[in-house]
Amino acid sequence: MDTNPYAPPGARLDLHEGAHGEPDGDISETELIAFAGAGRYPRLLQRRLCGAARLAGFNLWAALFGIQWFFFRKLYMFGLASLVLETLSVFAVQLAVAYGNHPGRVAGLLALALALRALIGFMANIALCLKADMTIRRIDALNLDNEEHLRQIGQAGGISMPSLLGIYLVLGILNRWH
């Protein structure tokens, strides 16, 4: 016998009985709501996690705000990658304007910068989905009671106003230094 019949039951919302009585390890909507908040994100993330969609939709806010959106959503590594890509695209456009004197080159680089923004918009929800999956599975492994389980998921996900304000401060300092 592999399990202890006298052990208290675990609070695992993500486990459903499969065809052979084994858990299939899906992440529940309740966990996704705890991670991303109520709204449209849980539904988009669930569709991506269950394989119903390759993408998780286009995120207009991430496309418009880039690094700020990533830091607001606690996706710090993606935010830093976005900062590098956005900085390189702005730098390339500035160089083309300063030294190019060729309207086609400047227009091409502006189109590239807009394409980068579109790419960020499509990748943002995928990044959120990857973090949700990794975070929820890590917290699931702790086998906590239901309230603590959802509380820790909510703390790891959600939003962070201090991070958003911090990145605005850093960007302001970098802009002043430039």
PDB file of C-alpha atoms in Angstrom:
ATOM      1  CA  MET A   1       0.000   0.000   0.000  1.00  0.00           C
ATOM      2  CA  ASP A   2       1.509   3.305  -1.145  1.00  0.00           C
ATOM      3  CA  THR A   3      -0.581   5.787   0.799  1.00  0.00           C
ATOM      4  CA  ASN A   4      -1.212   6.262   4.485  1.00  0.00           C
ATOM      5  CA  PRO A   5      -4.960   5.830   5.144  1.00  0.00           C
ATOM      6  CA  TYR A   6      -4.626   7.827   8.375  1.00  0.00           C
ATOM      7  CA  ALA A   7      -3.011  10.893   6.765  1.00  0.00           C
ATOM      8  CA  PRO A   8      -5.183  14.017   6.492  1.00  0.00           C
ATOM      9  CA  PRO A   9      -6.504  14.726   3.008  1.00  0.00           C
ATOM     10  CA  GLY A  10      -4.476  17.115   0.848  1.00  0.00           C
ATOM     11  CA  ALA A  11      -5.988  20.295  -0.545  1.00  0.00           C
ATOM     12  CA  ARG A  12      -5.105  19.758  -4.177  1.00  0.00           C
ATOM     13  CA  LEU A  13      -7.609  21.539  -6.397  1.00  0.00           C
ATOM     14  CA  ASP A  14      -5.747  20.688  -9.564  1.00  0.00           C
ATOM     15  CA  LEU A  15      -6.032  16.919  -9.395  1.00  0.00           C
ATOM     16  CA  HIS A  16      -8.799  15.137 -11.223  1.00  0.00           C
ATOM     17  CA  GLU A  17      -9.176  11.415 -11.528  1.00  0.00           C
ATOM     18  CA  GLY A  18      -8.021  10.183 -14.923  1.00  0.00           C
ATOM     19  CA  ALA A  19      -9.202   7.077 -16.729  1.00  0.00           C
ATOM     20  CA  HIS A  20      -7.154   4.780 -14.496  1.00  0.00           C
ATOM     21  CA  GLY A  21      -7.827   6.541 -11.198  1.00  0.00           C
ATOM     22  CA  GLU A  22      -4.601   8.542 -11.494  1.00  0.00           C
ATOM     23  CA  PRO A  23      -4.431  12.329 -11.183  1.00  0.00           C
ATOM     24  CA  ASP A  24      -3.996  14.136 -14.490  1.00  0.00           C
ATOM     25  CA  GLY A  25      -2.365  17.257 -12.951  1.00  0.00           C
ATOM     26  CA  ASP A  26      -4.499  19.960 -14.617  1.00  0.00           C
ATOM     27  CA  ILE A  27      -4.488  23.438 -13.132  1.00  0.00           C
ATOM     28  CA  SER A  28      -7.912  24.537 -11.954  1.00  0.00           C
ATOM     29  CA  GLU A  29      -9.736  27.735 -12.815  1.00  0.00           C
ATOM     30  CA  THR A  30      -9.739  28.606  -9.103  1.00  0.00           C
ATOM     31  CA  GLU A  31      -5.953  28.509  -9.048  1.00  0.00           C
ATOM     32  CA  LEU A  32      -5.719  30.640 -12.181  1.00  0.00           C
ATOM     33  CA  ILE A  33      -8.111  33.200 -10.673  1.00  0.00           C
ATOM     34  CA  ALA A  34      -5.978  33.264  -7.516  1.00  0.00           C
ATOM     35  CA  PHE A  35      -2.878  33.810  -9.681  1.00  0.00           C
ATOM     36  CA  ALA A  36      -4.121  36.273 -12.315  1.00  0.00           C
ATOM     37  CA  GLY A  37      -7.237  37.743 -10.714  1.00  0.00           C
ATOM     38  CA  ALA A  38     -10.788  37.598 -11.982  1.00  0.00           C
ATOM     39  CA  GLY A  39     -11.371  38.761 -15.509  1.00  0.00           C
ATOM     40  CA  ARG A  40     -10.325  37.408 -18.855  1.00  0.00           C
ATOM     41  CA  TYR A  41      -6.821  36.164 -17.988  1.00  0.00           C
ATOM     42  CA  PRO A  42      -7.859  32.883 -16.292  1.00  0.00           C
ATOM     43  CA  ARG A  43      -9.903  31.814 -19.318  1.00  0.00           C
ATOM     44  CA  LEU A  44      -7.089  32.689 -21.752  1.00  0.00           C
ATOM     45  CA  LEU A  45      -4.505  30.907 -19.625  1.00  0.00           C
ATOM     46  CA  GLN A  46      -6.710  27.822 -19.210  1.00  0.00           C
ATOM     47  CA  ARG A  47      -7.168  27.519 -22.988  1.00  0.00           C
ATOM     48  CA  ARG A  48      -3.392  27.670 -23.502  1.00  0.00           C
ATOM     49  CA  LEU A  49      -2.614  25.254 -20.661  1.00  0.00           C
ATOM     50  CA  CYS A  50      -5.083  22.624 -21.867  1.00  0.00           C
ATOM     51  CA  GLY A  51      -3.751  22.860 -25.425  1.00  0.00           C
ATOM     52  CA  ALA A  52      -6.852  24.438 -26.977  1.00  0.00           C
ATOM     53  CA  ALA A  53      -4.816  27.467 -28.145  1.00  0.00           C
ATOM     54  CA  ARG A  54      -1.193  27.949 -29.168  1.00  0.00           C
ATOM     55  CA  LEU A  55      -1.303  31.617 -28.246  1.00  0.00           C
ATOM     56  CA  ALA A  56      -3.019  33.171 -25.272  1.00  0.00           C
ATOM     57  CA  GLY A  57      -4.466  36.137 -27.156  1.00  0.00           C
ATOM     58  CA  PHE A  58      -3.101  39.571 -27.912  1.00  0.00           C
ATOM     59  CA  ASN A  59      -2.431  41.814 -24.922  1.00  0.00           C
ATOM     60  CA  LEU A  60      -2.934  45.431 -25.973  1.00  0.00           C
ATOM     61  CA  TRP A  61      -1.694  46.777 -22.620  1.00  0.00           C
ATOM     62  CA  ALA A  62       1.576  44.881 -22.885  1.00  0.00           C
ATOM     63  CA  ALA A  63       1.995  46.029 -26.496  1.00  0.00           C
ATOM     64  CA  LEU A  64       1.481  49.659 -25.459  1.00  0.00           C
ATOM     65  CA  PHE A  65       3.442  49.680 -22.203  1.00  0.00           C
ATOM     66  CA  GLY A  66       5.978  46.851 -22.653  1.00  0.00           C
ATOM     67  CA  ILE A  67       8.345  46.734 -19.717  1.00  0.00           C
ATOM     68  CA  GLN A  68       5.897  48.499 -17.408  1.00  0.00           C
ATOM     69  CA  TRP A  69       3.237  45.816 -17.987  1.00  0.00           C
ATOM     70  CA  PHE A  70       5.720  43.012 -17.317  1.00  0.00           C
ATOM     71  CA  PHE A  71       6.856  44.557 -14.037  1.00  0.00           C
ATOM     72  CA  PHE A  72       3.257  45.327 -13.043  1.00  0.00           C
ATOM     73  CA  ARG A  73       2.453  41.607 -13.551  1.00  0.00           C
ATOM     74  CA  LYS A  74       5.625  40.480 -11.675  1.00  0.00           C
ATOM     75  CA  LEU A  75       7.224  39.052 -14.825  1.00  0.00           C
ATOM     76  CA  TYR A  76      10.612  40.571 -14.106  1.00  0.00           C
ATOM     77  CA  MET A  77      12.829  38.516 -16.441  1.00  0.00           C
ATOM     78  CA  PHE A  78      10.459  39.089 -19.349  1.00  0.00           C
ATOM     79  CA  GLY A  79      10.408  42.772 -18.423  1.00  0.00           C
ATOM     80  CA  LEU A  80      14.185  42.978 -18.604  1.00  0.00           C
ATOM     81  CA  ALA A  81      14.168  41.193 -21.961  1.00  0.00           C
ATOM     82  CA  SER A  82      11.519  43.649 -23.154  1.00  0.00           C
ATOM     83  CA  LEU A  83      13.669  46.546 -21.948  1.00  0.00           C
ATOM     84  CA  VAL A  84      16.647  45.310 -23.970  1.00  0.00           C
ATOM     85  CA  LEU A  85      14.581  44.745 -27.123  1.00  0.00           C
ATOM     86  CA  GLU A  86      12.764  48.066 -26.837  1.00  0.00           C
ATOM     87  CA  THR A  87      16.002  49.949 -26.162  1.00  0.00           C
ATOM     88  CA  LEU A  88      17.722  48.354 -29.149  1.00  0.00           C
ATOM     89  CA  SER A  89      14.817  49.191 -31.457  1.00  0.00           C
ATOM     90  CA  VAL A  90      14.676  52.827 -30.289  1.00  0.00           C
ATOM     91  CA  PHE A  91      18.453  53.093 -30.593  1.00  0.00           C
ATOM     92  CA  ALA A  92      18.343  51.690 -34.146  1.00  0.00           C
ATOM     93  CA  VAL A  93      15.624  54.168 -35.175  1.00  0.00           C
ATOM     94  CA  GLN A  94      17.569  57.065 -33.639  1.00  0.00           C
ATOM     95  CA  LEU A  95      20.734  56.017 -35.487  1.00  0.00           C
ATOM     96  CA  ALA A  96      18.842  55.707 -38.760  1.00  0.00           C
ATOM     97  CA  VAL A  97      17.342  59.166 -38.325  1.00  0.00           C
ATOM     98  CA  ALA A  98      20.652  60.736 -37.293  1.00  0.00           C
ATOM     99  CA  TYR A  99      22.916  59.129 -39.886  1.00  0.00           C
ATOM    100  CA  GLY A 100      20.673  57.549 -42.478  1.00  0.00           C
ATOM    101  CA  ASN A 101      19.033  60.397 -44.353  1.00  0.00           C
ATOM    102  CA  HIS A 102      17.211  57.677 -46.263  1.00  0.00           C
ATOM    103  CA  PRO A 103      13.441  57.727 -45.632  1.00  0.00           C
ATOM    104  CA  GLY A 104      13.014  54.060 -46.588  1.00  0.00           C
ATOM    105  CA  ARG A 105      15.507  52.929 -43.958  1.00  0.00           C
ATOM    106  CA  VAL A 106      13.854  55.002 -41.241  1.00  0.00           C
ATOM    107  CA  ALA A 107      10.399  53.743 -42.246  1.00  0.00           C
ATOM    108  CA  GLY A 108      11.676  50.164 -42.225  1.00  0.00           C
ATOM    109  CA  LEU A 109      13.082  50.546 -38.732  1.00  0.00           C
ATOM    110  CA  LEU A 110       9.871  52.173 -37.514  1.00  0.00           C
ATOM    111  CA  ALA A 111       7.952  49.208 -38.956  1.00  0.00           C
ATOM    112  CA  LEU A 112      10.374  46.894 -37.144  1.00  0.00           C
ATOM    113  CA  ALA A 113       9.741  48.767 -33.869  1.00  0.00           C
ATOM    114  CA  LEU A 114       5.972  48.411 -34.365  1.00  0.00           C
ATOM    115  CA  ALA A 115       6.390  44.716 -35.181  1.00  0.00           C
ATOM    116  CA  LEU A 116       8.374  44.348 -31.944  1.00  0.00           C
ATOM    117  CA  ARG A 117       5.481  45.928 -30.038  1.00  0.00           C
ATOM    118  CA  ALA A 118       3.068  43.475 -31.688  1.00  0.00           C
ATOM    119  CA  LEU A 119       5.366  40.581 -30.750  1.00  0.00           C
ATOM    120  CA  ILE A 120       5.415  41.800 -27.146  1.00  0.00           C
ATOM    121  CA  GLY A 121       1.607  41.929 -27.208  1.00  0.00           C
ATOM    122  CA  PHE A 122       1.386  38.305 -28.329  1.00  0.00           C
ATOM    123  CA  MET A 123       4.134  37.019 -26.020  1.00  0.00           C
ATOM    124  CA  ALA A 124       2.888  38.753 -22.860  1.00  0.00           C
ATOM    125  CA  ASN A 125       0.036  36.362 -22.095  1.00  0.00           C
ATOM    126  CA  ILE A 126       2.239  33.386 -22.965  1.00  0.00           C
ATOM    127  CA  ALA A 127       4.787  34.666 -20.432  1.00  0.00           C
ATOM    128  CA  LEU A 128       2.010  35.054 -17.868  1.00  0.00           C
ATOM    129  CA  CYS A 129       0.832  31.519 -18.647  1.00  0.00           C
ATOM    130  CA  LEU A 130       4.339  30.062 -18.242  1.00  0.00           C
ATOM    131  CA  LYS A 131       4.783  31.771 -14.886  1.00  0.00           C
ATOM    132  CA  ALA A 132       1.314  30.667 -13.732  1.00  0.00           C
ATOM    133  CA  ASP A 133       2.021  27.060 -14.697  1.00  0.00           C
ATOM    134  CA  MET A 134       5.444  26.999 -13.030  1.00  0.00           C
ATOM    135  CA  THR A 135       4.257  28.799  -9.881  1.00  0.00           C
ATOM    136  CA  ILE A 136       1.100  26.768  -9.362  1.00  0.00           C
ATOM    137  CA  ARG A 137       2.907  23.459  -9.890  1.00  0.00           C
ATOM    138  CA  ARG A 138       5.639  24.502  -7.426  1.00  0.00           C
ATOM    139  CA  ILE A 139       3.043  25.465  -4.796  1.00  0.00           C
ATOM    140  CA  ASP A 140       1.013  22.299  -5.510  1.00  0.00           C
ATOM    141  CA  ALA A 141       4.069  20.235  -4.595  1.00  0.00           C
ATOM    142  CA  LEU A 142       3.969  21.730  -1.088  1.00  0.00           C
ATOM    143  CA  ASN A 143       0.599  19.995  -0.477  1.00  0.00           C
ATOM    144  CA  LEU A 144      -0.792  22.842   1.642  1.00  0.00           C
ATOM    145  CA  ASP A 145      -4.323  23.224   2.919  1.00  0.00           C
ATOM    146  CA  ASN A 146      -6.728  24.945   0.499  1.00  0.00           C
ATOM    147  CA  GLU A 147      -6.611  28.451   1.995  1.00  0.00           C
ATOM    148  CA  GLU A 148      -2.816  28.566   2.286  1.00  0.00           C
ATOM    149  CA  HIS A 149      -2.460  27.012  -1.162  1.00  0.00           C
ATOM    150  CA  LEU A 150      -4.568  29.741  -2.809  1.00  0.00           C
ATOM    151  CA  ARG A 151      -3.001  32.487  -0.669  1.00  0.00           C
ATOM    152  CA  GLN A 152       0.503  31.563  -1.791  1.00  0.00           C
ATOM    153  CA  ILE A 153      -0.595  31.366  -5.425  1.00  0.00           C
ATOM    154  CA  GLY A 154      -2.171  34.819  -5.083  1.00  0.00           C
ATOM    155  CA  GLN A 155       0.999  36.259  -3.543  1.00  0.00           C
ATOM    156  CA  ALA A 156       3.200  34.816  -6.274  1.00  0.00           C
ATOM    157  CA  GLY A 157       0.894  36.076  -9.028  1.00  0.00           C
ATOM    158  CA  GLY A 158      -1.288  39.132  -9.129  1.00  0.00           C
ATOM    159  CA  ILE A 159       0.040  42.617  -9.633  1.00  0.00           C
ATOM    160  CA  SER A 160       2.687  44.775  -8.006  1.00  0.00           C
ATOM    161  CA  MET A 161       2.276  48.542  -7.803  1.00  0.00           C
ATOM    162  CA  PRO A 162       5.676  48.964  -6.060  1.00  0.00           C
ATOM    163  CA  SER A 163       7.362  47.189  -9.000  1.00  0.00           C
ATOM    164  CA  LEU A 164       5.543  49.418 -11.466  1.00  0.00           C
ATOM    165  CA  LEU A 165       6.540  52.556  -9.574  1.00  0.00           C
ATOM    166  CA  GLY A 166      10.093  51.228  -9.235  1.00  0.00           C
ATOM    167  CA  ILE A 167      10.469  50.644 -12.962  1.00  0.00           C
ATOM    168  CA  TYR A 168       9.118  54.133 -13.670  1.00  0.00           C
ATOM    169  CA  LEU A 169      11.741  55.490 -11.270  1.00  0.00           C
ATOM    170  CA  VAL A 170      14.515  53.491 -12.968  1.00  0.00           C
ATOM    171  CA  LEU A 171      13.346  54.552 -16.443  1.00  0.00           C
ATOM    172  CA  GLY A 172      13.195  58.173 -15.270  1.00  0.00           C
ATOM    173  CA  ILE A 173      16.758  57.975 -13.952  1.00  0.00           C
ATOM    174  CA  LEU A 174      17.966  56.327 -17.173  1.00  0.00           C
ATOM    175  CA  ASN A 175      16.192  58.997 -19.235  1.00  0.00           C
ATOM    176  CA  ARG A 176      17.745  61.759 -17.135  1.00  0.00           C
ATOM    177  CA  TRP A 177      21.184  60.115 -17.433  1.00  0.00           C
ATOM    178  CA  HIS A 178      20.810  59.754 -21.209  1.00  0.00           C
TER     179      HIS A 178
END
